[in-house]
């Protein structure tokens, strides 16, 4: 078991989600990994079992050694742009 509470292989879903129209970060199953290239560097986020945060949401994504509630928070850390959509940064698309 990983330290994030997941037993099993990490499955890179980057290509799969790029080919679908209805994915959002919330749709990704536990055990998924997303990789995006930004300014020549690769960044990978893991989707882990959610951990409640006193009723304020769930810590669901891991980047580096930190847990995040949203992909937007990860995108903001990587790019420095706090207004960037995490779904858009990780090439996920909105539902129609």
Backbone as XML, in Angstrom:
<?xml version="1.0"?>
<chain id="A" units="angstrom">
  <residue number="1" name="UNK">
    <atom name="N" x="0.854" y="-1.183" z="0.000"/>
    <atom name="CA" x="0.000" y="0.000" z="0.000"/>
    <atom name="C" x="0.893" y="1.237" z="0.000"/>
  </residue>
  <residue number="2" name="UNK">
    <atom name="N" x="0.508" y="2.212" z="-0.813"/>
    <atom name="CA" x="1.274" y="3.447" z="-0.827"/>
    <atom name="C" x="0.958" y="4.242" z="0.441"/>
  </residue>
  <residue number="3" name="UNK">
    <atom name="N" x="1.764" y="5.207" z="0.716"/>
    <atom name="CA" x="1.515" y="6.028" z="1.906"/>
    <atom name="C" x="0.248" y="6.855" z="1.765"/>
  </residue>
  <residue number="4" name="UNK">
    <atom name="N" x="-0.315" y="6.879" z="0.566"/>
    <atom name="CA" x="-1.547" y="7.631" z="0.312"/>
    <atom name="C" x="-2.782" y="6.763" z="0.440"/>
  </residue>
  <residue number="5" name="UNK">
    <atom name="N" x="-2.631" y="5.502" z="0.866"/>
    <atom name="CA" x="-3.783" y="4.649" z="1.103"/>
    <atom name="C" x="-4.291" y="3.916" z="-0.127"/>
  </residue>
  <residue number="6" name="UNK">
    <atom name="N" x="-3.442" y="3.737" z="-1.116"/>
    <atom name="CA" x="-3.868" y="3.043" z="-2.337"/>
    <atom name="C" x="-3.009" y="1.808" z="-2.557"/>
  </residue>
  <residue number="7" name="UNK">
    <atom name="N" x="-3.672" y="0.668" z="-2.797"/>
    <atom name="CA" x="-2.965" y="-0.560" z="-3.143"/>
    <atom name="C" x="-3.248" y="-0.851" z="-4.605"/>
  </residue>
  <residue number="8" name="UNK">
    <atom name="N" x="-2.254" y="-1.005" z="-5.374"/>
    <atom name="CA" x="-2.477" y="-1.327" z="-6.773"/>
    <atom name="C" x="-1.596" y="-0.496" z="-7.672"/>
  </residue>
  <residue number="9" name="UNK">
    <atom name="N" x="-1.626" y="-0.785" z="-8.954"/>
    <atom name="CA" x="-0.786" y="-0.042" z="-9.893"/>
    <atom name="C" x="-1.369" y="1.331" z="-10.191"/>
  </residue>
  <residue number="10" name="UNK">
    <atom name="N" x="-0.499" y="2.282" z="-10.457"/>
    <atom name="CA" x="-0.938" y="3.599" z="-10.917"/>
    <atom name="C" x="-1.157" y="3.498" z="-12.420"/>
  </residue>
  <residue number="11" name="UNK">
    <atom name="N" x="-2.259" y="3.982" z="-12.898"/>
    <atom name="CA" x="-2.604" y="3.890" z="-14.312"/>
    <atom name="C" x="-2.608" y="5.293" z="-14.902"/>
  </residue>
  <residue number="12" name="UNK">
    <atom name="N" x="-1.740" y="5.515" z="-15.881"/>
    <atom name="CA" x="-1.674" y="6.832" z="-16.521"/>
    <atom name="C" x="-2.872" y="6.984" z="-17.460"/>
  </residue>
  <residue number="13" name="UNK">
    <atom name="N" x="-3.750" y="7.896" z="-17.149"/>
    <atom name="CA" x="-4.968" y="8.102" z="-17.943"/>
    <atom name="C" x="-4.879" y="9.346" z="-18.821"/>
  </residue>
  <residue number="14" name="UNK">
    <atom name="N" x="-3.691" y="9.922" z="-18.939"/>
    <atom name="CA" x="-3.541" y="11.169" z="-19.698"/>
    <atom name="C" x="-4.072" y="11.049" z="-21.115"/>
  </residue>
  <residue number="15" name="UNK">
    <atom name="N" x="-3.662" y="10.017" z="-21.846"/>
    <atom name="CA" x="-4.124" y="9.868" z="-23.230"/>
    <atom name="C" x="-5.612" y="9.589" z="-23.297"/>
  </residue>
  <residue number="16" name="UNK">
    <atom name="N" x="-6.103" y="8.774" z="-22.371"/>
    <atom name="CA" x="-7.516" y="8.420" z="-22.371"/>
    <atom name="C" x="-8.400" y="9.648" z="-22.156"/>
  </residue>
  <residue number="17" name="UNK">
    <atom name="N" x="-8.054" y="10.488" z="-21.193"/>
    <atom name="CA" x="-8.908" y="11.646" z="-20.915"/>
    <atom name="C" x="-8.818" y="12.688" z="-22.007"/>
  </residue>
  <residue number="18" name="UNK">
    <atom name="N" x="-7.704" y="12.741" z="-22.720"/>
    <atom name="CA" x="-7.594" y="13.702" z="-23.817"/>
    <atom name="C" x="-8.502" y="13.344" z="-24.981"/>
  </residue>
  <residue number="19" name="UNK">
    <atom name="N" x="-8.902" y="12.084" z="-25.079"/>
    <atom name="CA" x="-9.738" y="11.663" z="-26.191"/>
    <atom name="C" x="-11.229" y="11.699" z="-25.861"/>
  </residue>
  <residue number="20" name="UNK">
    <atom name="N" x="-11.591" y="11.991" z="-24.617"/>
    <atom name="CA" x="-12.999" y="12.019" z="-24.217"/>
    <atom name="C" x="-13.463" y="13.445" z="-23.990"/>
  </residue>
  <residue number="21" name="UNK">
    <atom name="N" x="-14.739" y="13.649" z="-24.103"/>
    <atom name="CA" x="-15.291" y="14.992" z="-23.946"/>
    <atom name="C" x="-15.812" y="15.223" z="-22.535"/>
  </residue>
  <residue number="22" name="UNK">
    <atom name="N" x="-16.183" y="14.173" z="-21.832"/>
    <atom name="CA" x="-16.913" y="14.350" z="-20.580"/>
    <atom name="C" x="-16.101" y="14.147" z="-19.312"/>
  </residue>
  <residue number="23" name="UNK">
    <atom name="N" x="-14.780" y="14.227" z="-19.373"/>
    <atom name="CA" x="-13.982" y="14.065" z="-18.159"/>
    <atom name="C" x="-13.811" y="15.372" z="-17.419"/>
  </residue>
  <residue number="24" name="UNK">
    <atom name="N" x="-13.819" y="15.266" z="-16.122"/>
    <atom name="CA" x="-13.416" y="16.331" z="-15.207"/>
    <atom name="C" x="-12.561" y="15.673" z="-14.146"/>
  </residue>
  <residue number="25" name="UNK">
    <atom name="N" x="-11.866" y="16.433" z="-13.356"/>
    <atom name="CA" x="-11.019" y="15.863" z="-12.325"/>
    <atom name="C" x="-11.773" y="14.941" z="-11.394"/>
  </residue>
  <residue number="26" name="UNK">
    <atom name="N" x="-13.035" y="15.281" z="-11.113"/>
    <atom name="CA" x="-13.846" y="14.487" z="-10.184"/>
    <atom name="C" x="-14.203" y="13.119" z="-10.760"/>
  </residue>
  <residue number="27" name="UNK">
    <atom name="N" x="-14.101" y="12.970" z="-12.092"/>
    <atom name="CA" x="-14.454" y="11.712" z="-12.748"/>
    <atom name="C" x="-13.331" y="10.682" z="-12.712"/>
  </residue>
  <residue number="28" name="UNK">
    <atom name="N" x="-12.127" y="11.097" z="-12.383"/>
    <atom name="CA" x="-10.985" y="10.193" z="-12.443"/>
    <atom name="C" x="-11.017" y="9.197" z="-11.292"/>
  </residue>
  <residue number="29" name="UNK">
    <atom name="N" x="-10.826" y="7.905" z="-11.595"/>
    <atom name="CA" x="-10.858" y="6.901" z="-10.537"/>
    <atom name="C" x="-9.571" y="6.912" z="-9.711"/>
  </residue>
  <residue number="30" name="UNK">
    <atom name="N" x="-9.685" y="6.461" z="-8.476"/>
    <atom name="CA" x="-8.515" y="6.302" z="-7.611"/>
    <atom name="C" x="-7.539" y="5.380" z="-8.321"/>
  </residue>
  <residue number="31" name="UNK">
    <atom name="N" x="-6.263" y="5.719" z="-8.261"/>
    <atom name="CA" x="-5.236" y="4.930" z="-8.927"/>
    <atom name="C" x="-4.816" y="5.513" z="-10.251"/>
  </residue>
  <residue number="32" name="UNK">
    <atom name="N" x="-5.475" y="6.605" z="-10.660"/>
    <atom name="CA" x="-5.125" y="7.260" z="-11.926"/>
    <atom name="C" x="-3.943" y="8.192" z="-11.712"/>
  </residue>
  <residue number="33" name="UNK">
    <atom name="N" x="-3.193" y="8.386" z="-12.772"/>
    <atom name="CA" x="-2.161" y="9.421" z="-12.757"/>
    <atom name="C" x="-2.328" y="10.247" z="-14.024"/>
  </residue>
  <residue number="34" name="UNK">
    <atom name="N" x="-2.094" y="11.529" z="-13.896"/>
    <atom name="CA" x="-2.185" y="12.461" z="-15.018"/>
    <atom name="C" x="-0.831" y="13.122" z="-15.193"/>
  </residue>
  <residue number="35" name="UNK">
    <atom name="N" x="-0.340" y="13.161" z="-16.406"/>
    <atom name="CA" x="0.931" y="13.818" z="-16.672"/>
    <atom name="C" x="0.709" y="14.899" z="-17.713"/>
  </residue>
  <residue number="36" name="UNK">
    <atom name="N" x="1.251" y="16.064" z="-17.454"/>
    <atom name="CA" x="1.158" y="17.184" z="-18.395"/>
    <atom name="C" x="2.564" y="17.767" z="-18.544"/>
  </residue>
  <residue number="37" name="UNK">
    <atom name="N" x="2.851" y="18.257" z="-19.745"/>
    <atom name="CA" x="4.131" y="18.927" z="-19.986"/>
    <atom name="C" x="3.887" y="20.425" z="-19.982"/>
  </residue>
  <residue number="38" name="UNK">
    <atom name="N" x="4.676" y="21.136" z="-19.170"/>
    <atom name="CA" x="4.535" y="22.587" z="-19.061"/>
    <atom name="C" x="5.932" y="23.188" z="-19.107"/>
  </residue>
  <residue number="39" name="UNK">
    <atom name="N" x="6.168" y="24.044" z="-20.082"/>
    <atom name="CA" x="7.465" y="24.702" z="-20.277"/>
    <atom name="C" x="8.607" y="23.685" z="-20.309"/>
  </residue>
  <residue number="40" name="UNK">
    <atom name="N" x="8.365" y="22.552" z="-20.986"/>
    <atom name="CA" x="9.403" y="21.548" z="-21.184"/>
    <atom name="C" x="9.585" y="20.547" z="-20.062"/>
  </residue>
  <residue number="41" name="UNK">
    <atom name="N" x="8.878" y="20.715" z="-18.962"/>
    <atom name="CA" x="8.982" y="19.781" z="-17.837"/>
    <atom name="C" x="7.692" y="18.994" z="-17.693"/>
  </residue>
  <residue number="42" name="UNK">
    <atom name="N" x="7.814" y="17.725" z="-17.288"/>
    <atom name="CA" x="6.642" y="16.878" z="-17.053"/>
    <atom name="C" x="6.222" y="16.955" z="-15.594"/>
  </residue>
  <residue number="43" name="UNK">
    <atom name="N" x="4.919" y="17.060" z="-15.375"/>
    <atom name="CA" x="4.345" y="17.117" z="-14.036"/>
    <atom name="C" x="3.293" y="16.020" z="-13.923"/>
  </residue>
  <residue number="44" name="UNK">
    <atom name="N" x="3.372" y="15.218" z="-12.878"/>
    <atom name="CA" x="2.444" y="14.106" z="-12.692"/>
    <atom name="C" x="1.666" y="14.284" z="-11.398"/>
  </residue>
  <residue number="45" name="UNK">
    <atom name="N" x="0.355" y="14.099" z="-11.504"/>
    <atom name="CA" x="-0.545" y="14.157" z="-10.353"/>
    <atom name="C" x="-1.170" y="12.776" z="-10.186"/>
  </residue>
  <residue number="46" name="UNK">
    <atom name="N" x="-1.266" y="12.316" z="-8.943"/>
    <atom name="CA" x="-1.884" y="11.032" z="-8.628"/>
    <atom name="C" x="-3.259" y="11.259" z="-8.023"/>
  </residue>
  <residue number="47" name="UNK">
    <atom name="N" x="-4.207" y="10.398" z="-8.360"/>
    <atom name="CA" x="-5.547" y="10.446" z="-7.764"/>
    <atom name="C" x="-5.582" y="9.364" z="-6.687"/>
  </residue>
  <residue number="48" name="UNK">
    <atom name="N" x="-5.782" y="9.790" z="-5.443"/>
    <atom name="CA" x="-5.714" y="8.877" z="-4.301"/>
    <atom name="C" x="-7.064" y="8.819" z="-3.582"/>
  </residue>
  <residue number="49" name="UNK">
    <atom name="N" x="-7.246" y="7.844" z="-2.696"/>
    <atom name="CA" x="-8.497" y="7.810" z="-1.939"/>
    <atom name="C" x="-8.714" y="9.135" z="-1.208"/>
  </residue>
  <residue number="50" name="UNK">
    <atom name="N" x="-9.925" y="9.684" z="-1.273"/>
    <atom name="CA" x="-10.180" y="10.977" z="-0.640"/>
    <atom name="C" x="-10.090" y="10.905" z="0.880"/>
  </residue>
  <residue number="51" name="UNK">
    <atom name="N" x="-9.549" y="11.958" z="1.456"/>
    <atom name="CA" x="-9.463" y="12.088" z="2.914"/>
    <atom name="C" x="-10.261" y="13.325" z="3.294"/>
  </residue>
  <residue number="52" name="UNK">
    <atom name="N" x="-11.306" y="13.181" z="4.133"/>
    <atom name="CA" x="-12.128" y="14.341" z="4.500"/>
    <atom name="C" x="-11.323" y="15.403" z="5.239"/>
  </residue>
  <residue number="53" name="UNK">
    <atom name="N" x="-11.739" y="16.641" z="5.047"/>
    <atom name="CA" x="-11.095" y="17.776" z="5.715"/>
    <atom name="C" x="-12.132" y="18.542" z="6.527"/>
  </residue>
  <residue number="54" name="UNK">
    <atom name="N" x="-12.590" y="17.962" z="7.606"/>
    <atom name="CA" x="-13.528" y="18.633" z="8.521"/>
    <atom name="C" x="-14.708" y="19.286" z="7.803"/>
  </residue>
  <residue number="55" name="UNK">
    <atom name="N" x="-15.271" y="18.592" z="6.830"/>
    <atom name="CA" x="-16.445" y="19.114" z="6.141"/>
    <atom name="C" x="-16.158" y="20.142" z="5.072"/>
  </residue>
  <residue number="56" name="UNK">
    <atom name="N" x="-14.891" y="20.442" z="4.834"/>
    <atom name="CA" x="-14.539" y="21.452" z="3.836"/>
    <atom name="C" x="-14.077" y="20.853" z="2.519"/>
  </residue>
  <residue number="57" name="UNK">
    <atom name="N" x="-14.422" y="19.627" z="2.248"/>
    <atom name="CA" x="-13.979" y="18.990" z="1.009"/>
    <atom name="C" x="-13.091" y="17.802" z="1.301"/>
  </residue>
  <residue number="58" name="UNK">
    <atom name="N" x="-12.470" y="17.287" z="0.265"/>
    <atom name="CA" x="-11.610" y="16.121" z="0.397"/>
    <atom name="C" x="-10.264" y="16.383" z="-0.259"/>
  </residue>
  <residue number="59" name="UNK">
    <atom name="N" x="-9.217" y="15.863" z="0.365"/>
    <atom name="CA" x="-7.882" y="15.910" z="-0.204"/>
    <atom name="C" x="-7.794" y="14.709" z="-1.139"/>
  </residue>
  <residue number="60" name="UNK">
    <atom name="N" x="-7.773" y="14.902" z="-2.453"/>
    <atom name="CA" x="-7.912" y="13.813" z="-3.407"/>
    <atom name="C" x="-6.743" y="13.669" z="-4.369"/>
  </residue>
  <residue number="61" name="UNK">
    <atom name="N" x="-5.931" y="14.693" z="-4.534"/>
    <atom name="CA" x="-4.857" y="14.666" z="-5.520"/>
    <atom name="C" x="-3.512" y="14.812" z="-4.816"/>
  </residue>
  <residue number="62" name="UNK">
    <atom name="N" x="-2.498" y="14.151" z="-5.368"/>
    <atom name="CA" x="-1.149" y="14.248" z="-4.816"/>
    <atom name="C" x="-0.209" y="14.728" z="-5.912"/>
  </residue>
  <residue number="63" name="UNK">
    <atom name="N" x="0.531" y="15.767" z="-5.583"/>
    <atom name="CA" x="1.603" y="16.246" z="-6.447"/>
    <atom name="C" x="2.820" y="16.434" z="-5.559"/>
  </residue>
  <residue number="64" name="UNK">
    <atom name="N" x="3.925" y="15.836" z="-5.951"/>
    <atom name="CA" x="5.102" y="15.875" z="-5.095"/>
    <atom name="C" x="4.802" y="15.120" z="-3.812"/>
  </residue>
  <residue number="65" name="UNK">
    <atom name="N" x="4.985" y="15.739" z="-2.696"/>
    <atom name="CA" x="4.700" y="15.126" z="-1.401"/>
    <atom name="C" x="3.493" y="15.747" z="-0.724"/>
  </residue>
  <residue number="66" name="UNK">
    <atom name="N" x="2.688" y="16.492" z="-1.461"/>
    <atom name="CA" x="1.553" y="17.193" z="-0.863"/>
    <atom name="C" x="0.233" y="16.715" z="-1.443"/>
  </residue>
  <residue number="67" name="UNK">
    <atom name="N" x="-0.805" y="16.747" z="-0.605"/>
    <atom name="CA" x="-2.173" y="16.467" z="-1.042"/>
    <atom name="C" x="-2.863" y="17.782" z="-1.376"/>
  </residue>
  <residue number="68" name="UNK">
    <atom name="N" x="-3.763" y="17.720" z="-2.364"/>
    <atom name="CA" x="-4.517" y="18.893" z="-2.786"/>
    <atom name="C" x="-5.981" y="18.514" z="-2.931"/>
  </residue>
  <residue number="69" name="UNK">
    <atom name="N" x="-6.857" y="19.481" z="-2.726"/>
    <atom name="CA" x="-8.295" y="19.250" z="-2.890"/>
    <atom name="C" x="-8.715" y="19.344" z="-4.350"/>
  </residue>
  <residue number="70" name="UNK">
    <atom name="N" x="-8.045" y="20.179" z="-5.121"/>
    <atom name="CA" x="-8.457" y="20.422" z="-6.503"/>
    <atom name="C" x="-7.264" y="20.375" z="-7.453"/>
  </residue>
  <residue number="71" name="UNK">
    <atom name="N" x="-7.562" y="20.073" z="-8.706"/>
    <atom name="CA" x="-6.526" y="20.150" z="-9.728"/>
    <atom name="C" x="-6.125" y="21.603" z="-9.976"/>
  </residue>
  <residue number="72" name="UNK">
    <atom name="N" x="-7.038" y="22.528" z="-9.731"/>
    <atom name="CA" x="-6.715" y="23.953" z="-9.899"/>
    <atom name="C" x="-5.629" y="24.386" z="-8.925"/>
  </residue>
  <residue number="73" name="UNK">
    <atom name="N" x="-5.647" y="23.848" z="-7.720"/>
    <atom name="CA" x="-4.610" y="24.180" z="-6.736"/>
    <atom name="C" x="-3.250" y="23.657" z="-7.191"/>
  </residue>
  <residue number="74" name="UNK">
    <atom name="N" x="-3.232" y="22.481" z="-7.794"/>
    <atom name="CA" x="-1.980" y="21.929" z="-8.322"/>
    <atom name="C" x="-1.497" y="22.780" z="-9.497"/>
  </residue>
  <residue number="75" name="UNK">
    <atom name="N" x="-2.408" y="23.128" z="-10.405"/>
    <atom name="CA" x="-2.051" y="23.948" z="-11.562"/>
    <atom name="C" x="-1.508" y="25.305" z="-11.114"/>
  </residue>
  <residue number="76" name="UNK">
    <atom name="N" x="-2.102" y="25.884" z="-10.086"/>
    <atom name="CA" x="-1.641" y="27.176" z="-9.573"/>
    <atom name="C" x="-0.224" y="27.063" z="-9.013"/>
  </residue>
  <residue number="77" name="UNK">
    <atom name="N" x="0.069" y="25.967" z="-8.325"/>
    <atom name="CA" x="1.405" y="25.771" z="-7.770"/>
    <atom name="C" x="2.439" y="25.641" z="-8.890"/>
  </residue>
  <residue number="78" name="UNK">
    <atom name="N" x="2.089" y="24.914" z="-9.930"/>
    <atom name="CA" x="3.020" y="24.674" z="-11.037"/>
    <atom name="C" x="3.240" y="25.936" z="-11.866"/>
  </residue>
  <residue number="79" name="UNK">
    <atom name="N" x="2.162" y="26.649" z="-12.187"/>
    <atom name="CA" x="2.251" y="27.785" z="-13.119"/>
    <atom name="C" x="2.368" y="29.139" z="-12.444"/>
  </residue>
  <residue number="80" name="UNK">
    <atom name="N" x="1.922" y="29.230" z="-11.198"/>
    <atom name="CA" x="1.887" y="30.528" z="-10.528"/>
    <atom name="C" x="0.637" y="31.328" z="-10.852"/>
  </residue>
  <residue number="81" name="UNK">
    <atom name="N" x="-0.253" y="30.764" z="-11.672"/>
    <atom name="CA" x="-1.488" y="31.440" z="-12.087"/>
    <atom name="C" x="-2.658" y="30.901" z="-11.268"/>
  </residue>
  <residue number="82" name="UNK">
    <atom name="N" x="-3.139" y="31.682" z="-10.314"/>
    <atom name="CA" x="-4.218" y="31.229" z="-9.428"/>
    <atom name="C" x="-5.581" y="31.200" z="-10.109"/>
  </residue>
  <residue number="83" name="UNK">
    <atom name="N" x="-5.695" y="31.749" z="-11.306"/>
    <atom name="CA" x="-6.991" y="31.781" z="-12.002"/>
    <atom name="C" x="-7.139" y="30.644" z="-13.020"/>
  </residue>
  <residue number="84" name="UNK">
    <atom name="N" x="-6.115" y="29.860" z="-13.198"/>
    <atom name="CA" x="-6.123" y="28.797" z="-14.197"/>
    <atom name="C" x="-6.984" y="27.616" z="-13.761"/>
  </residue>
  <residue number="85" name="UNK">
    <atom name="N" x="-7.800" y="27.125" z="-14.667"/>
    <atom name="CA" x="-8.623" y="25.952" z="-14.399"/>
    <atom name="C" x="-7.738" y="24.706" z="-14.398"/>
  </residue>
  <residue number="86" name="UNK">
    <atom name="N" x="-7.846" y="23.900" z="-13.360"/>
    <atom name="CA" x="-7.087" y="22.659" z="-13.291"/>
    <atom name="C" x="-7.510" y="21.685" z="-14.368"/>
  </residue>
  <residue number="87" name="UNK">
    <atom name="N" x="-8.818" y="21.616" z="-14.646"/>
    <atom name="CA" x="-9.302" y="20.737" z="-15.708"/>
    <atom name="C" x="-8.701" y="21.133" z="-17.053"/>
  </residue>
  <residue number="88" name="UNK">
    <atom name="N" x="-8.618" y="22.416" z="-17.302"/>
    <atom name="CA" x="-8.048" y="22.889" z="-18.568"/>
    <atom name="C" x="-6.534" y="22.653" z="-18.621"/>
  </residue>
  <residue number="89" name="UNK">
    <atom name="N" x="-5.834" y="22.921" z="-17.512"/>
    <atom name="CA" x="-4.378" y="22.747" z="-17.469"/>
    <atom name="C" x="-3.987" y="21.289" z="-17.708"/>
  </residue>
  <residue number="90" name="UNK">
    <atom name="N" x="-4.711" y="20.370" z="-17.127"/>
    <atom name="CA" x="-4.408" y="18.950" z="-17.278"/>
    <atom name="C" x="-5.108" y="18.324" z="-18.495"/>
  </residue>
  <residue number="91" name="UNK">
    <atom name="N" x="-5.621" y="19.205" z="-19.362"/>
    <atom name="CA" x="-6.230" y="18.805" z="-20.630"/>
    <atom name="C" x="-7.467" y="17.925" z="-20.463"/>
  </residue>
  <residue number="92" name="UNK">
    <atom name="N" x="-8.163" y="18.134" z="-19.369"/>
    <atom name="CA" x="-9.467" y="17.494" z="-19.184"/>
    <atom name="C" x="-10.484" y="18.461" z="-19.777"/>
  </residue>
  <residue number="93" name="UNK">
    <atom name="N" x="-11.595" y="17.954" z="-20.204"/>
    <atom name="CA" x="-12.583" y="18.827" z="-20.832"/>
    <atom name="C" x="-13.852" y="18.882" z="-20.004"/>
  </residue>
  <residue number="94" name="UNK">
    <atom name="N" x="-14.537" y="19.974" z="-20.132"/>
    <atom name="CA" x="-15.806" y="20.137" z="-19.410"/>
    <atom name="C" x="-16.888" y="19.261" z="-19.991"/>
  </residue>
  <residue number="95" name="UNK">
    <atom name="N" x="-17.823" y="18.903" z="-19.138"/>
    <atom name="CA" x="-19.019" y="18.192" z="-19.623"/>
    <atom name="C" x="-19.856" y="19.158" z="-20.426"/>
  </residue>
  <residue number="96" name="UNK">
    <atom name="N" x="-20.587" y="18.629" z="-21.367"/>
    <atom name="CA" x="-21.467" y="19.490" z="-22.175"/>
    <atom name="C" x="-22.871" y="19.381" z="-21.686"/>
  </residue>
</chain>
